[in-house]
PDB file of C-alpha atoms in Angstrom:
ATOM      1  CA  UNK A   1     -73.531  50.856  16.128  1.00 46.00           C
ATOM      2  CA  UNK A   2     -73.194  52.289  19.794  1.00 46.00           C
ATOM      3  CA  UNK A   3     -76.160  50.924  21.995  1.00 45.00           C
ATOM      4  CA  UNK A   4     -77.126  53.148  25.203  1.00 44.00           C
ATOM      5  CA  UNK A   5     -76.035  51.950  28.391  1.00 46.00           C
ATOM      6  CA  UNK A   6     -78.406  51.910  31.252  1.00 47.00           C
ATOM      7  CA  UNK A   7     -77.210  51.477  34.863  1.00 47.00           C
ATOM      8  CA  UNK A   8     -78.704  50.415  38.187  1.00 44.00           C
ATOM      9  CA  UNK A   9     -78.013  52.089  41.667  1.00 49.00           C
ATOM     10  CA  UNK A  10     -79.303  51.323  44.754  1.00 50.00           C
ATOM     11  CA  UNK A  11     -80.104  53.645  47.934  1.00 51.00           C
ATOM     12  CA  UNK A  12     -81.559  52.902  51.392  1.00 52.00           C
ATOM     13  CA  UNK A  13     -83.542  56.073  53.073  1.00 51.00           C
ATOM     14  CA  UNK A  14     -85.318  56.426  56.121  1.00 52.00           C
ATOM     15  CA  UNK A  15     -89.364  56.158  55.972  1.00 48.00           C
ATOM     16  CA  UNK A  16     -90.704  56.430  59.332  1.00 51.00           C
ATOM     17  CA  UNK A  17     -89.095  53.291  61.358  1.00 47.00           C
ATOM     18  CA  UNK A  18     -88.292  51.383  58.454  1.00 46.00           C
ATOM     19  CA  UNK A  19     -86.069  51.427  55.542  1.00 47.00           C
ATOM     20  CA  UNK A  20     -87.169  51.339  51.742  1.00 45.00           C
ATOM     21  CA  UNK A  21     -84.927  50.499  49.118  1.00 43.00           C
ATOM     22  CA  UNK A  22     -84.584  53.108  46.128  1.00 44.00           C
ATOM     23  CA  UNK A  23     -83.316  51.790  43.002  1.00 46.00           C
ATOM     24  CA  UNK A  24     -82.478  54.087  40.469  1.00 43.00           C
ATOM     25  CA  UNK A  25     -81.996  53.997  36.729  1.00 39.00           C
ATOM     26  CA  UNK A  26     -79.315  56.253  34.716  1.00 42.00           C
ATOM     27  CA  UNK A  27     -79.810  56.036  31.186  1.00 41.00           C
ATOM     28  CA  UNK A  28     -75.847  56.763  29.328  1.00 37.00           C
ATOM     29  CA  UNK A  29     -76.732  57.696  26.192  1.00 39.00           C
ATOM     30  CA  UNK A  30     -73.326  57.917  24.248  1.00 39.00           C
ATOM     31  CA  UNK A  31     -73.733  59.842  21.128  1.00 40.00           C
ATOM     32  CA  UNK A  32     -76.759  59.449  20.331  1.00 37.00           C
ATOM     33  CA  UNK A  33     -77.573  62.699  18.455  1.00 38.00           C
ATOM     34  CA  UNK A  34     -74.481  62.668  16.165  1.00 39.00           C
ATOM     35  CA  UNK A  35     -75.380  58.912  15.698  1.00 38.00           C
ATOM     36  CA  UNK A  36     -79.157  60.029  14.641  1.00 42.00           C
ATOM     37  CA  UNK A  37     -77.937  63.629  12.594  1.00 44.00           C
ATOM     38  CA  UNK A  38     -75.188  62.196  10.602  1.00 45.00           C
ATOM     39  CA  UNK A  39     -76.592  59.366   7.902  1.00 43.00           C
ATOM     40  CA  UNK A  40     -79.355  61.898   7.801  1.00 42.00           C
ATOM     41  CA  UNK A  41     -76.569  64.601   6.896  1.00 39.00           C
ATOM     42  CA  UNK A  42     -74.928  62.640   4.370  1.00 45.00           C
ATOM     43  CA  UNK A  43     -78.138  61.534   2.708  1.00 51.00           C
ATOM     44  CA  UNK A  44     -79.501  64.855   2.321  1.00 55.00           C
ATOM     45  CA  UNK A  45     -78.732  65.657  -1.681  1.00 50.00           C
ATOM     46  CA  UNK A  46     -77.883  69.405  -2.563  1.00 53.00           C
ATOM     47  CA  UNK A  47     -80.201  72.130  -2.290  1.00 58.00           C
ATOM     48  CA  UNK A  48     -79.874  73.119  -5.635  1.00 65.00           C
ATOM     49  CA  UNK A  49     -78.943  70.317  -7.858  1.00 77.00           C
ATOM     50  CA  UNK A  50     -77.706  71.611 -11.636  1.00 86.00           C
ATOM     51  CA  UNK A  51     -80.436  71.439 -14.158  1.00 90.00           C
ATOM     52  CA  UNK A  52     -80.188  69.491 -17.337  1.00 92.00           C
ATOM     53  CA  UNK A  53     -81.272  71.184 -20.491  1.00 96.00           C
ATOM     54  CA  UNK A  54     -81.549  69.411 -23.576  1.00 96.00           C
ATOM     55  CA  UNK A  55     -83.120  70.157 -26.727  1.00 97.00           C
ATOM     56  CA  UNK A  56     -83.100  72.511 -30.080  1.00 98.00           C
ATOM     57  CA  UNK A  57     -82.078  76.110 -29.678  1.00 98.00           C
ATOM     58  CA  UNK A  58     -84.695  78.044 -29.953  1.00 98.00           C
ATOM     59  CA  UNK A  59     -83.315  81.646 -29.918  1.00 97.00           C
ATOM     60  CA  UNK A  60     -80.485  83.737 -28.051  1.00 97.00           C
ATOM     61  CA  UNK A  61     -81.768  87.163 -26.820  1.00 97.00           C
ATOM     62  CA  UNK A  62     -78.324  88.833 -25.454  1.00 96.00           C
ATOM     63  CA  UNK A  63     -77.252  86.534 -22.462  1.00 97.00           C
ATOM     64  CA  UNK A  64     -80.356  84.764 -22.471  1.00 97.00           C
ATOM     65  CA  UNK A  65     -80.630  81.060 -23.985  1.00 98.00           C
ATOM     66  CA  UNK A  66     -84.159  79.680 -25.220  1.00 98.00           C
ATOM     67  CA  UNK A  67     -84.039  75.816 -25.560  1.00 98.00           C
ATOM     68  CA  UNK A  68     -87.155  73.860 -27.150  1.00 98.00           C
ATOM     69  CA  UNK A  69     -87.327  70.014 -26.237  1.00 96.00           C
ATOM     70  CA  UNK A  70     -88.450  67.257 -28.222  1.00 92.00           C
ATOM     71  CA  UNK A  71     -91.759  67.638 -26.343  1.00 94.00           C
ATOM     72  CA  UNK A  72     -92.513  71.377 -26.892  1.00 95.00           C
ATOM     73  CA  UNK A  73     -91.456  72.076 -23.662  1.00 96.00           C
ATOM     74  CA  UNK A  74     -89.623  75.730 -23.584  1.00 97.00           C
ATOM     75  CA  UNK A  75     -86.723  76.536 -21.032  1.00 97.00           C
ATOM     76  CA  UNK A  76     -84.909  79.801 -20.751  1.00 97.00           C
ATOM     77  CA  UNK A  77     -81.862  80.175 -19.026  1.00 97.00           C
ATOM     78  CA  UNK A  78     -79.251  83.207 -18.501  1.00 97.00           C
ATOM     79  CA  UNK A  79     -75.687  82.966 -19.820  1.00 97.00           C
ATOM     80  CA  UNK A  80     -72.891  84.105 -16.848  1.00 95.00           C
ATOM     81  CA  UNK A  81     -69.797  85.844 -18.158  1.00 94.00           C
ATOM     82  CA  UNK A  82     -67.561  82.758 -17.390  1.00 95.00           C
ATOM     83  CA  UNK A  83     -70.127  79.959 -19.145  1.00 97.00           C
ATOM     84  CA  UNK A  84     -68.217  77.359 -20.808  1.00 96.00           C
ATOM     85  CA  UNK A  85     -69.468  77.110 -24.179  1.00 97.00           C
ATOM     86  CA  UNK A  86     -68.027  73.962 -26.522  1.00 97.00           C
ATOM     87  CA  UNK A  87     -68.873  72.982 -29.599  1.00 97.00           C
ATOM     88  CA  UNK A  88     -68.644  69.332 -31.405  1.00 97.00           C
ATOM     89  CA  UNK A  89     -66.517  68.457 -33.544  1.00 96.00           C
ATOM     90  CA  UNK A  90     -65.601  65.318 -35.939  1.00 96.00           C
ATOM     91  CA  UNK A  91     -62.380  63.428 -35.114  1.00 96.00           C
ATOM     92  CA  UNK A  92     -60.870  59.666 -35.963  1.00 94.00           C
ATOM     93  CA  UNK A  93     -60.175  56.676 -34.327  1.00 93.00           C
ATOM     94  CA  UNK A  94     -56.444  57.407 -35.104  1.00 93.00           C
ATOM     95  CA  UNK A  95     -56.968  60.660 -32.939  1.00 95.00           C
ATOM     96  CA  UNK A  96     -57.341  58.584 -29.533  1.00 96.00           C
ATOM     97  CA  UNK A  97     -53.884  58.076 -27.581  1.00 96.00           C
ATOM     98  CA  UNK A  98     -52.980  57.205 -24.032  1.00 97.00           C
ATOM     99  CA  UNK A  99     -53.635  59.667 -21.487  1.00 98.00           C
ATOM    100  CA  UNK A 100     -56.677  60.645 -23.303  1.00 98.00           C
ATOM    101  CA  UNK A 101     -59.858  61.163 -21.272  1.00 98.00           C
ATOM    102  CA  UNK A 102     -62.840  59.971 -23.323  1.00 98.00           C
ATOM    103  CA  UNK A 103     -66.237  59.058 -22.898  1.00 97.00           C
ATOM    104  CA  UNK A 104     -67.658  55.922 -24.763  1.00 97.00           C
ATOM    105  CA  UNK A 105     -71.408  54.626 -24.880  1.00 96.00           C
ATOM    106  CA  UNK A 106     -71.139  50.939 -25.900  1.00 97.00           C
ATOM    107  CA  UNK A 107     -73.282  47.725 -25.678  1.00 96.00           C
ATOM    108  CA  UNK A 108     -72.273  44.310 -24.470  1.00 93.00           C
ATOM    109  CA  UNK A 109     -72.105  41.827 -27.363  1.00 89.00           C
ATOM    110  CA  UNK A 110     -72.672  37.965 -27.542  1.00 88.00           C
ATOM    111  CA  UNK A 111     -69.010  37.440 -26.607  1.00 88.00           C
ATOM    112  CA  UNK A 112     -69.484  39.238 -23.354  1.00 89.00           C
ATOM    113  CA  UNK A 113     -67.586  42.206 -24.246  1.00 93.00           C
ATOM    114  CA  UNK A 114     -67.780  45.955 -24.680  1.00 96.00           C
ATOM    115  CA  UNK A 115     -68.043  47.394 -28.561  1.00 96.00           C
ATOM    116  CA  UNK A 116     -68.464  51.331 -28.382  1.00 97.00           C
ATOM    117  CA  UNK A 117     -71.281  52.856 -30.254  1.00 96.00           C
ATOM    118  CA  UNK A 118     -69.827  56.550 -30.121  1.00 96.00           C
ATOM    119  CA  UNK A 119     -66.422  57.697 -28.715  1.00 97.00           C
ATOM    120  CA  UNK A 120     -65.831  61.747 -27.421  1.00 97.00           C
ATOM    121  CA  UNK A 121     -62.746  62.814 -26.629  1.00 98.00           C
ATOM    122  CA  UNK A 122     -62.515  65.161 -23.997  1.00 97.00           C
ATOM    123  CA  UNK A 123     -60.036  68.717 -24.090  1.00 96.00           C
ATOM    124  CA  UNK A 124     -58.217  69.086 -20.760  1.00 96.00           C
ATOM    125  CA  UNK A 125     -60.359  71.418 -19.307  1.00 95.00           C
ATOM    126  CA  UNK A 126     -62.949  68.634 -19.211  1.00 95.00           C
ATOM    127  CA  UNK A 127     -60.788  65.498 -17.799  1.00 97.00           C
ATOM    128  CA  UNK A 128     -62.658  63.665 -15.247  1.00 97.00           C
ATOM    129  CA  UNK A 129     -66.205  64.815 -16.978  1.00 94.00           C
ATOM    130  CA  UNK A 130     -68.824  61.871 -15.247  1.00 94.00           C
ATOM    131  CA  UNK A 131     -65.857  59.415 -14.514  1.00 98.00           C
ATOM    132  CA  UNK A 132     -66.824  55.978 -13.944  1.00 97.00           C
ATOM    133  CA  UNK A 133     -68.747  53.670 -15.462  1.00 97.00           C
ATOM    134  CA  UNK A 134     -72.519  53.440 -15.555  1.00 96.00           C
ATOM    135  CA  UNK A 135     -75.478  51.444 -17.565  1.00 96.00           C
ATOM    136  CA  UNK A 136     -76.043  54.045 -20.442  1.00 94.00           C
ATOM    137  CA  UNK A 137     -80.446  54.251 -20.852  1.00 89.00           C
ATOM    138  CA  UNK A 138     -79.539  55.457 -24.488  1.00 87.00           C
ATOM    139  CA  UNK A 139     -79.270  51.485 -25.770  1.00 90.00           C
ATOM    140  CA  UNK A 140     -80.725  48.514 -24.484  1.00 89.00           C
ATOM    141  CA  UNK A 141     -77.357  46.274 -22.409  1.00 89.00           C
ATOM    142  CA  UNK A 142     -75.661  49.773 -22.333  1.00 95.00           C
ATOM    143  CA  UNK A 143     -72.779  50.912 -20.708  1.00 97.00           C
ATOM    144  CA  UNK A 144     -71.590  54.386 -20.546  1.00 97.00           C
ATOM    145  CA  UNK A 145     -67.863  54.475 -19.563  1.00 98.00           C
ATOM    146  CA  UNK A 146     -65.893  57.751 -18.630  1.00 98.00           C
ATOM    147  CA  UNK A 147     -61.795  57.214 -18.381  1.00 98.00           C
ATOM    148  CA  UNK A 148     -58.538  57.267 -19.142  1.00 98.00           C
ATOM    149  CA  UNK A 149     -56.974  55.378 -22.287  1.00 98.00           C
ATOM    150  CA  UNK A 150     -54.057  53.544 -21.144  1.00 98.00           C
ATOM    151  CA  UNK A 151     -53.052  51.443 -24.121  1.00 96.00           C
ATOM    152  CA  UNK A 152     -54.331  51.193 -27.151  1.00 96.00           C
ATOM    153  CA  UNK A 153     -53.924  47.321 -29.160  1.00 95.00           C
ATOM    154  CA  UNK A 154     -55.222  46.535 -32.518  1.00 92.00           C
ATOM    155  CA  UNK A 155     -57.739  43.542 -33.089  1.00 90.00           C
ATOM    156  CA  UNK A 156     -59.442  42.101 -36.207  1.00 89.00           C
ATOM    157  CA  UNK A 157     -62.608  44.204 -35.194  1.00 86.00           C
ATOM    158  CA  UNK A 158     -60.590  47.654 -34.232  1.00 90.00           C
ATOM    159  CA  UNK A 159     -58.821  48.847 -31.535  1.00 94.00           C
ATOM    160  CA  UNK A 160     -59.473  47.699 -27.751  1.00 96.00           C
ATOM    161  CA  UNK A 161     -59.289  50.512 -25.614  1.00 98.00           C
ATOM    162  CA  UNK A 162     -58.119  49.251 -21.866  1.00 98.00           C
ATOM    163  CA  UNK A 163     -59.114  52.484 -19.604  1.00 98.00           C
ATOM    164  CA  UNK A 164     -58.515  53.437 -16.063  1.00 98.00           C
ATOM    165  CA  UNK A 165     -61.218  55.347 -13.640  1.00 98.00           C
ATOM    166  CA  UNK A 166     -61.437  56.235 -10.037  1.00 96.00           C
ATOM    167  CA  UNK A 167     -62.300  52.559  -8.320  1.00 93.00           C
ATOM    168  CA  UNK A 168     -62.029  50.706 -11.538  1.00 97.00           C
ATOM    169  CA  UNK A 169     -60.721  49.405 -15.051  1.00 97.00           C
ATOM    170  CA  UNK A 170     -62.264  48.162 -18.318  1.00 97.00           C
ATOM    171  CA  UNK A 171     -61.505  47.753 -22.279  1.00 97.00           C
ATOM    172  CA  UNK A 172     -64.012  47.927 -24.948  1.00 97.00           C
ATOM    173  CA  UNK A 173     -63.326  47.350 -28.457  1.00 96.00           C
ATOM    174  CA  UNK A 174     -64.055  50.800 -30.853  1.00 97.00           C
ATOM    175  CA  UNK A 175     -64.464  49.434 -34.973  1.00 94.00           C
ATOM    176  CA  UNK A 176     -63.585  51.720 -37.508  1.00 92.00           C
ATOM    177  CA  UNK A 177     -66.685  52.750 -38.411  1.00 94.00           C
ATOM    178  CA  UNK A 178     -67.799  53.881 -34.602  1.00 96.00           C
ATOM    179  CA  UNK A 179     -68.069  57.487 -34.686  1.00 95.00           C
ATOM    180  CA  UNK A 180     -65.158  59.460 -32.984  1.00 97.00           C
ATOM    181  CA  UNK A 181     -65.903  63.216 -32.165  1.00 97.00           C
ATOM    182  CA  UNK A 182     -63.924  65.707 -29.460  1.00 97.00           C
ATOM    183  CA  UNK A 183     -65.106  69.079 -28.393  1.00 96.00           C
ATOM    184  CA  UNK A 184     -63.696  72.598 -29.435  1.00 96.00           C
ATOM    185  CA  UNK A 185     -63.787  76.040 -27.754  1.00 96.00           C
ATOM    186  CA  UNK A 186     -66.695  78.126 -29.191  1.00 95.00           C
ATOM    187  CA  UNK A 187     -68.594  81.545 -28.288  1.00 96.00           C
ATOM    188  CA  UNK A 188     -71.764  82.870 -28.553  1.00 96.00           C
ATOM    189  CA  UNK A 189     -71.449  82.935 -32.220  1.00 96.00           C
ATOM    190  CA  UNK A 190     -71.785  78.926 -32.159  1.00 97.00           C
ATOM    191  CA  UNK A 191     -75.650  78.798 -30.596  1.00 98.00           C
ATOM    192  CA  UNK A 192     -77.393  79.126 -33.463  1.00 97.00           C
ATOM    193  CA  UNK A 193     -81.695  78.363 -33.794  1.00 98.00           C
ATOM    194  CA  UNK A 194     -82.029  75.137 -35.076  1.00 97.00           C
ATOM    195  CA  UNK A 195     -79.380  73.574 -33.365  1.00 98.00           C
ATOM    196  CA  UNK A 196     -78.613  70.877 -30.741  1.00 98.00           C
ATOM    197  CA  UNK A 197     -77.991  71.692 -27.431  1.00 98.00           C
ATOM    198  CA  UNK A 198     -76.963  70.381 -24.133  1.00 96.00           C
ATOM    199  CA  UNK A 199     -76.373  72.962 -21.073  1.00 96.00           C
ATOM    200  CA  UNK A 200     -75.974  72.429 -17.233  1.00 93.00           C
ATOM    201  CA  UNK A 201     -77.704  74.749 -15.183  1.00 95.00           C
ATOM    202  CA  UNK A 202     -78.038  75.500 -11.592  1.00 93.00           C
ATOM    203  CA  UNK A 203     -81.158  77.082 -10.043  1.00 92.00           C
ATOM    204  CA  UNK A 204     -80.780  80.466  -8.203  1.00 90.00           C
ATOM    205  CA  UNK A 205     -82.347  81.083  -4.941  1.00 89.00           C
ATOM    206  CA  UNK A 206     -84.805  83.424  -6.872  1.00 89.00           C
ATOM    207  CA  UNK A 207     -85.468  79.893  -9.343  1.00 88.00           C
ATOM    208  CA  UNK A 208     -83.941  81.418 -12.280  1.00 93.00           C
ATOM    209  CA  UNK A 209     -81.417  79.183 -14.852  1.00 96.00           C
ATOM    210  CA  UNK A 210     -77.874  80.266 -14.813  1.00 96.00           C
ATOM    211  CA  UNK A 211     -75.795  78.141 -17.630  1.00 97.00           C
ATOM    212  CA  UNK A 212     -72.390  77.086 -16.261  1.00 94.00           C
ATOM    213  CA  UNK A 213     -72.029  75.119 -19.356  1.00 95.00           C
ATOM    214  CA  UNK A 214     -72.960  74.550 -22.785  1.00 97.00           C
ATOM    215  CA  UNK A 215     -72.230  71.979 -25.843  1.00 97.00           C
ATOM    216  CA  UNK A 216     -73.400  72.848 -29.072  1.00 98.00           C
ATOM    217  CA  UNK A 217     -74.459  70.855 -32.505  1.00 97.00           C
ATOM    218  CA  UNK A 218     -71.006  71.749 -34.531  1.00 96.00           C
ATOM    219  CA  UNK A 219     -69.312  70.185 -37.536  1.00 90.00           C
ATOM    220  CA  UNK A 220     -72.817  67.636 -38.534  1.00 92.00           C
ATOM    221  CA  UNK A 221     -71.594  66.579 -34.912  1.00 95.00           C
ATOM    222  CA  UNK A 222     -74.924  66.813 -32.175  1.00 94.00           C
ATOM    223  CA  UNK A 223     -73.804  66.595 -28.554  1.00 94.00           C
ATOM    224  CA  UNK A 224     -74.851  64.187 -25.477  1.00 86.00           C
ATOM    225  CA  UNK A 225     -78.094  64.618 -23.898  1.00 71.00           C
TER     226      UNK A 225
END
């Protein structure tokens, strides 16, 4: 951190007969306000952080999306033109490759490593969907885990995925039993009363809900909340 600099002159001027010594003091302050603005700057979060909407569809009036969560609570939100809507569907363990971008919510076992809980394979259009990895609240010792499948080996408890992300690697094992789903294109047709939904949703200056985008209950398959 830059400190200020302070600096002492000295003047003699006349008083009467005499002479009286002036000392002066020059504060350098050497940026100081950028110093002062910019953690404040890159603390600040954004004004209108996306909303997260999770619940049971209540209805769909036109554009407009009524959600009901698991405490009553109602939320309506607007549908744009050029909302993402994708709906769940069942896939396999067979269905993962490398180069895949999946999300997998695991727990640590006793032998220190990874065993997913749930697997979601991601289209294109979603790669690089929450990418990292991150405790998951969902389990207790759980460990959310967005990346890329580089290889895929077989084990005597399934296959061990090793995966890639932005800053960092890790593996976890996925059994054959661990639910596998991916997500396909759907419409308007697909948000149906009754079922599970997750949407993101930004606030408008005017606080109203737009939905940039929505996953849908599809296929027995409910999506992440």
């Amino acid at each position: 951190m830059r400190k200020s600099l302070a600096r002492f002159t000295t003047s003699r001027q006349p008083v009467g007969k005499g002479w009286v010594i002036i000392r002066t003091l020059t504060y350098l302050v050497v940026g100081l306000v950028a110093l002062a603005a910019g953690p404040t700057l890159a603390q600040n979060p954004p004004a209108n952080p996306p909303i997260r909407i999770v619940g049971t569809i209540d209805k769909l009036d036109g554009d407009v999306l009524t959600v009901k969560a698991g405490d009553g609570q109602i939320t309506t939100a607007t549908l744009k033109a050029d909302t993402q809507i994708w709906a769940m569907a069942k896939s396999s363990l067979a269905d993962i490759k490398p180069g895949d971008f999946v999300a997998s919510g695991g727990i640590k076992g006793t032998d220190g490593k990874i065993h997913a809980v749930e697997v979601r394979i991601y289209p294109e259009p979603l790669r690089g969907t929450g990418e990292g990895q991150r405790p998951w609240s969902a389990r207790p010792d759980g460990i959310m885990t967005n990346a890329t499948v580089g290889t895929v080996t077989q084990s005597p408890d399934g296959n061990i995925l090793h995966v890639t992300y932005k800053g960092g690697e890790s593996e976890f094992t996925v059994g054959s039993d661990t639910p596998v789903s991916t997500y396909v294109t759907g419409d308007k047709s697909f948000l149906t009363p009754g079922l599970a939904v997750f949407a993101i949703a930004p606030k408008t200056p005017d606080d109203k809900l737009l939905i940039t985008r929505v996953y849908v209950e599809h296929d027995g398959v409910k999506p992440p909340g």
